[in-house]
């Protein structure tokens, strides 16, 4: 473990973060909300620490291995959450460090769980920073899941590799930097498109860009207490629904589509499965909500589709209080919470492709009982998937469920009721935001005890970084030479 | 015609045999002096000892006056090289045998057009395609299609309990009524007979009939080959996951068969599982009958044995037949074993060399011949001809026609329809006729329908 080199890279990342911290100042000065000084202090402190780490930590050994990769990713997200929380503290928007850290981690992991009770009274520049943590987190996740995690041997993209044959198809360009730039281009394009479309719907530029940031990152922070529901516009609902769905799709598919290969979507097995889950869930919800909750078909479609897309893609915006829906409908949404978006998207959860592979693996197991001598492989997109990858998925599933159980137990121990304990964990572990019970779509996390907030903060980090990346740091042998 | 064959292996040997008996001037080049001498002793050909990919040897074989050049050694590289050299001598027709897929697959980098070779033939593919055709025709052991599939030439074995036993062809003619078909040949104890009206069909015979595709279900019913009702997804077992087995499985799978492929090598199984979609791949021996029964070989419509080993193919076919597989097809490499099929009760034995040679013969005869099939168990061939203006047979009733003995017209196809001929039928110019002919009669038939 090359600690000095790791710290040096983290220092460089902090220098970049200090630059990002300066952007909300423009909004602060425009809206004259008086919060600009807290951003200046935060940026200065971040820059200083960053430069000290970058310049101070020099080591002759510049080798970077897999272990350094894990450390940079996990510590990078943690450092961002720590330093990103400074504006909240300096401006007094969130006075307690645990709350500020929870809010920032929720931002950078694109979760969208909030401890804020009255959002609309906060300075606009702080709200913009909140949305921006989402957007930066989403950017980090795209390059992480499409480029860095496959290198480290973790994550859903190994499967994407198996699905797209050919040496270069999985990575769009040979160099990670170039791949990242292409995908960020897609990300920025989609964000700009949504901003413009939302402004057509009557939103101000400020509201539009904040919501676009939160949508594309599948975050869920809104500038309104009532989330998207505050606008009460069918047009805005549909625009956000569409972009939430798009943000849950593998970004390399968007890249190919922008290059004119629209059919690439439907050739991708994971996308087809993702689409059918979405359509199936919306249809079921509409069936359950029909008559009892919504009388008009269009209203039913609009609200069912929005909540389904919001939960499945792990965004967490709300236009309806689904806790008032039939229990079966809530159950469907909880199921979707575990699924999440596609691999290579900004969505969280276990990822569609993993769920798909679990089903396929189960099918093969049953098949082998009927045909003991048969040789059958788990395939994705017609190509066989390596046995190691299947094992990694099984391991991931077991670990995910294990962490879910342990964390729910701890949440119950700090005093949450049964449903809220489970829901708060899955809502943070899958990076969704709103859950059920006392952390439902119209509630927030303010009332959770401090220890509980720490546990949930850690859940967000683990869920975002595909569990293994974080947990590996807790193995003593990881730190030994 | 002067024909130069490079490579005296199984395909080469068979080609030399067929082409020389048909009266062509055949020169064979082979690297093995012993093998060459052996073939020269038996066949009426000229043998040249040497490397077929050497210009010197080819010159020695008189390549300058050759019409057709056929390279069928075991080595792809030599075959292609030889054809490339032969191309320089402006030979009309070049044929090469290639095994590796890079030359002959659809995504081939080197296509036959680029190489300037007229026909690239892959024996494995040829035999796989033939097996698939036979497997799809219930009850038959040999199938060829003519006139774009409208006319089918099909071989059936006559079992002792067949209703056709001891019927004369005349009686059969009264029986089949509106469904027209013509029995062109009877294969009895290794002899091929072109039957007349008073010949009888006996148990153990193989009969070859011509019929229109649409009439086949009715005819199969008549012949009682159609047993019970057929499953919607007939089950097929394939033994041997080599390239032949893979190709057969792939094609049957697409035709809606429920395919089980048996292969003993685990790694090969995994490679097959990666390539095939719905086929169930079983990792076991072909003689592991317990597993095969568990997997439902009893209800199998067809069992196809295509391992490299003739004995395994024959034995496993017999075993599965005993345990209830309706039909068994076996791949047989050694020509000596081919005659065993009817005696043992295997429904069809298919030889890669026959399949490859058949495809080559069909190709080199193109022009006056449109389509051609070699008939298993006999030396006879089925050929499609075009009746040109001024042909001898034009306008005469078939019964008055002095058609070469040892040959029979099985079907006449003319604009807008076809005819399974009777004695009153007349030939017109522009007609296409499908002729069944013994090899002796072949040159006469070819003379009957000149270019």
Short mmCIF file of C-alpha atoms in Angstrom, two decimals, chain B residues 3-207:
data_model
loop_
_atom_site.label_atom_id
_atom_site.label_comp_id
_atom_site.label_asym_id
_atom_site.label_seq_id
_atom_site.Cartn_x
_atom_site.Cartn_y
_atom_site.Cartn_z
CA UNK B 3 -10.14 -33.38 -65.60
CA UNK B 4 -7.21 -32.98 -63.23
CA UNK B 5 -7.68 -34.14 -59.65
CA UNK B 6 -5.12 -33.29 -56.96
CA UNK B 7 -5.21 -35.55 -53.92
CA UNK B 8 -6.15 -39.22 -53.95
CA UNK B 9 -7.84 -39.34 -50.54
CA UNK B 10 -11.38 -40.53 -50.09
CA UNK B 11 -12.99 -37.68 -51.95
CA UNK B 12 -10.40 -37.73 -54.71
CA UNK B 13 -10.68 -41.46 -55.13
CA UNK B 14 -14.44 -41.36 -55.37
CA UNK B 15 -14.37 -38.49 -57.85
CA UNK B 16 -11.87 -40.31 -60.06
CA UNK B 17 -14.05 -43.38 -59.98
CA UNK B 18 -17.21 -41.56 -60.97
CA UNK B 19 -15.66 -39.31 -63.56
CA UNK B 20 -13.65 -42.06 -65.24
CA UNK B 21 -16.63 -44.44 -65.52
CA UNK B 22 -18.51 -41.63 -67.19
CA UNK B 23 -15.84 -41.58 -69.87
CA UNK B 24 -13.88 -38.49 -68.89
CA UNK B 25 -10.14 -38.29 -69.20
CA UNK B 26 -8.95 -38.13 -65.58
CA UNK B 27 -5.45 -37.36 -64.32
CA UNK B 28 -4.72 -37.77 -60.60
CA UNK B 29 -1.82 -36.16 -58.78
CA UNK B 30 -0.88 -37.54 -55.37
CA UNK B 31 2.13 -37.36 -53.11
CA UNK B 32 1.94 -40.97 -52.01
CA UNK B 33 3.28 -43.32 -54.65
CA UNK B 34 1.72 -46.38 -53.02
CA UNK B 35 -1.75 -44.92 -52.87
CA UNK B 36 -1.43 -43.66 -56.44
CA UNK B 37 -0.44 -47.08 -57.69
CA UNK B 38 -3.32 -48.64 -55.83
CA UNK B 39 -5.86 -46.33 -57.48
CA UNK B 40 -4.25 -46.59 -60.89
CA UNK B 41 -4.51 -50.37 -60.71
CA UNK B 42 -8.23 -50.20 -60.08
CA UNK B 43 -9.35 -47.26 -62.15
CA UNK B 44 -8.87 -46.21 -65.73
CA UNK B 45 -6.94 -43.05 -65.00
CA UNK B 46 -3.45 -41.58 -65.32
CA UNK B 47 -1.54 -41.08 -62.07
CA UNK B 48 1.20 -38.51 -61.56
CA UNK B 49 3.40 -38.71 -58.49
CA UNK B 50 4.27 -35.37 -56.90
CA UNK B 51 3.16 -32.23 -55.14
CA UNK B 52 -0.02 -30.76 -56.60
CA UNK B 53 1.04 -27.25 -55.61
CA UNK B 54 4.13 -27.41 -57.81
CA UNK B 55 3.91 -25.88 -61.26
CA UNK B 56 6.39 -28.40 -62.59
CA UNK B 57 4.25 -31.35 -61.57
CA UNK B 58 1.12 -29.68 -62.94
CA UNK B 59 2.83 -29.08 -66.29
CA UNK B 60 3.84 -32.72 -66.31
CA UNK B 61 0.18 -33.65 -65.79
CA UNK B 62 -0.70 -31.63 -68.87
CA UNK B 63 -2.46 -28.80 -67.13
CA UNK B 64 -2.53 -26.68 -70.27
CA UNK B 65 -5.28 -28.77 -71.85
CA UNK B 66 -7.31 -29.35 -68.69
CA UNK B 67 -10.99 -28.26 -68.51
CA UNK B 68 -11.68 -28.88 -64.87
CA UNK B 69 -9.23 -28.66 -61.99
CA UNK B 70 -10.20 -30.19 -58.65
CA UNK B 71 -7.92 -29.91 -55.58
CA UNK B 72 -9.07 -32.17 -52.76
CA UNK B 73 -6.03 -32.98 -50.62
CA UNK B 74 -6.30 -32.93 -46.85
CA UNK B 75 -4.47 -29.62 -46.65
CA UNK B 76 -6.37 -26.40 -47.29
CA UNK B 77 -3.19 -24.53 -48.08
CA UNK B 78 -2.11 -26.98 -50.78
CA UNK B 79 -5.58 -26.98 -52.35
CA UNK B 80 -5.76 -23.22 -52.52
CA UNK B 81 -2.16 -22.90 -53.68
CA UNK B 82 -2.72 -25.48 -56.41
CA UNK B 83 -5.83 -23.63 -57.59
CA UNK B 84 -3.95 -20.33 -57.62
CA UNK B 85 -1.27 -21.87 -59.84
CA UNK B 86 -3.90 -23.51 -62.04
CA UNK B 87 -5.64 -20.17 -62.40
CA UNK B 88 -2.57 -18.91 -64.23
CA UNK B 89 -3.25 -21.53 -66.93
CA UNK B 90 -6.71 -20.07 -67.57
CA UNK B 91 -8.56 -23.21 -66.61
CA UNK B 92 -12.32 -22.96 -66.99
CA UNK B 93 -13.40 -24.51 -63.70
CA UNK B 94 -11.48 -24.55 -60.43
CA UNK B 95 -12.64 -26.45 -57.37
CA UNK B 96 -10.93 -26.58 -53.98
CA UNK B 97 -11.79 -28.37 -50.78
CA UNK B 98 -11.31 -26.27 -47.64
CA UNK B 99 -11.94 -27.25 -44.07
CA UNK B 100 -11.16 -24.16 -42.10
CA UNK B 101 -13.94 -21.68 -41.83
CA UNK B 102 -11.83 -18.65 -42.65
CA UNK B 103 -12.02 -19.41 -46.34
CA UNK B 104 -15.58 -20.52 -46.62
CA UNK B 105 -17.67 -18.92 -43.89
CA UNK B 106 -19.98 -16.04 -44.56
CA UNK B 107 -17.61 -13.61 -42.89
CA UNK B 108 -14.65 -14.96 -44.81
CA UNK B 109 -11.83 -12.54 -45.40
CA UNK B 110 -10.72 -14.55 -48.40
CA UNK B 111 -13.77 -15.29 -50.50
CA UNK B 112 -13.84 -17.51 -53.56
CA UNK B 113 -14.28 -14.46 -55.72
CA UNK B 114 -11.08 -12.95 -54.38
CA UNK B 115 -9.22 -16.21 -54.80
CA UNK B 116 -10.65 -16.73 -58.28
CA UNK B 117 -11.76 -20.24 -57.41
CA UNK B 118 -15.17 -21.29 -58.69
CA UNK B 119 -16.16 -23.61 -55.87
CA UNK B 120 -14.84 -23.87 -52.34
CA UNK B 121 -16.29 -26.91 -50.70
CA UNK B 122 -16.19 -27.83 -47.04
CA UNK B 123 -16.89 -31.55 -46.64
CA UNK B 124 -18.11 -31.11 -43.06
CA UNK B 125 -20.66 -28.53 -44.09
CA UNK B 126 -21.74 -30.58 -47.09
CA UNK B 127 -22.35 -33.67 -44.99
CA UNK B 128 -24.08 -31.71 -42.24
CA UNK B 129 -26.47 -30.15 -44.74
CA UNK B 130 -27.26 -33.53 -46.21
CA UNK B 131 -27.94 -35.06 -42.80
CA UNK B 132 -30.26 -32.21 -41.91
CA UNK B 133 -32.23 -32.78 -45.11
CA UNK B 134 -32.65 -36.48 -44.39
CA UNK B 135 -33.52 -35.87 -40.75
CA UNK B 136 -36.36 -33.58 -41.74
CA UNK B 137 -38.05 -36.10 -44.03
CA UNK B 138 -39.82 -38.67 -41.94
CA UNK B 139 -39.14 -42.20 -43.00
CA UNK B 140 -36.67 -41.45 -45.71
CA UNK B 141 -33.01 -42.22 -45.77
CA UNK B 142 -31.99 -40.22 -48.77
CA UNK B 143 -33.37 -36.96 -50.04
CA UNK B 144 -32.54 -34.72 -52.90
CA UNK B 145 -34.42 -31.68 -54.05
CA UNK B 146 -34.93 -30.61 -57.62
CA UNK B 147 -36.50 -27.65 -59.32
CA UNK B 148 -36.01 -25.40 -56.31
CA UNK B 149 -37.40 -27.99 -53.94
CA UNK B 150 -40.68 -28.63 -55.79
CA UNK B 151 -39.70 -32.10 -56.83
CA UNK B 152 -38.32 -34.37 -54.15
CA UNK B 153 -36.33 -37.47 -54.74
CA UNK B 154 -36.65 -39.69 -51.71
CA UNK B 155 -35.42 -43.11 -50.72
CA UNK B 156 -37.50 -45.34 -48.45
CA UNK B 157 -36.70 -48.68 -46.90
CA UNK B 158 -39.43 -51.29 -47.10
CA UNK B 159 -39.91 -53.06 -43.78
CA UNK B 160 -41.36 -56.63 -43.70
CA UNK B 161 -44.65 -55.27 -42.30
CA UNK B 162 -44.97 -52.61 -44.97
CA UNK B 163 -48.27 -52.65 -46.89
CA UNK B 164 -46.23 -52.29 -50.06
CA UNK B 165 -44.56 -55.70 -49.70
CA UNK B 166 -45.10 -58.04 -52.63
CA UNK B 167 -47.06 -55.48 -54.63
CA UNK B 168 -46.16 -55.05 -58.25
CA UNK B 169 -45.62 -51.53 -59.45
CA UNK B 170 -48.78 -51.81 -61.55
CA UNK B 171 -50.84 -52.62 -58.44
CA UNK B 172 -49.16 -49.81 -56.59
CA UNK B 173 -50.05 -47.49 -59.47
CA UNK B 174 -53.75 -48.37 -59.05
CA UNK B 175 -53.45 -47.84 -55.32
CA UNK B 176 -51.91 -44.44 -55.25
CA UNK B 177 -54.67 -42.95 -57.32
CA UNK B 178 -54.60 -39.22 -57.38
CA UNK B 179 -51.25 -38.83 -55.70
CA UNK B 180 -48.76 -39.13 -58.49
CA UNK B 181 -45.38 -40.53 -57.76
CA UNK B 182 -43.01 -42.67 -59.69
CA UNK B 183 -40.82 -45.46 -58.40
CA UNK B 184 -37.62 -44.92 -60.32
CA UNK B 185 -35.42 -47.55 -58.79
CA UNK B 186 -35.31 -50.42 -56.41
CA UNK B 187 -32.12 -51.19 -54.57
CA UNK B 188 -32.00 -54.87 -53.68
CA UNK B 189 -28.98 -56.57 -52.10
CA UNK B 190 -26.58 -53.95 -53.40
CA UNK B 191 -28.03 -54.07 -56.93
CA UNK B 192 -29.94 -51.21 -58.44
CA UNK B 193 -32.87 -52.14 -60.65
CA UNK B 194 -34.76 -49.77 -62.90
CA UNK B 195 -38.14 -51.44 -62.44
CA UNK B 196 -40.91 -52.14 -64.92
CA UNK B 197 -44.62 -52.52 -64.22
CA UNK B 198 -44.49 -56.19 -63.35
CA UNK B 199 -41.57 -55.94 -60.89
CA UNK B 200 -42.56 -56.49 -57.27
CA UNK B 201 -41.47 -54.62 -54.17
CA UNK B 202 -39.99 -56.93 -51.56
CA UNK B 203 -39.24 -56.62 -47.89
CA UNK B 204 -35.74 -55.27 -47.37
CA UNK B 205 -35.76 -53.29 -50.59
CA UNK B 206 -34.99 -49.64 -50.76
CA UNK B 207 -37.22 -47.79 -53.17
#
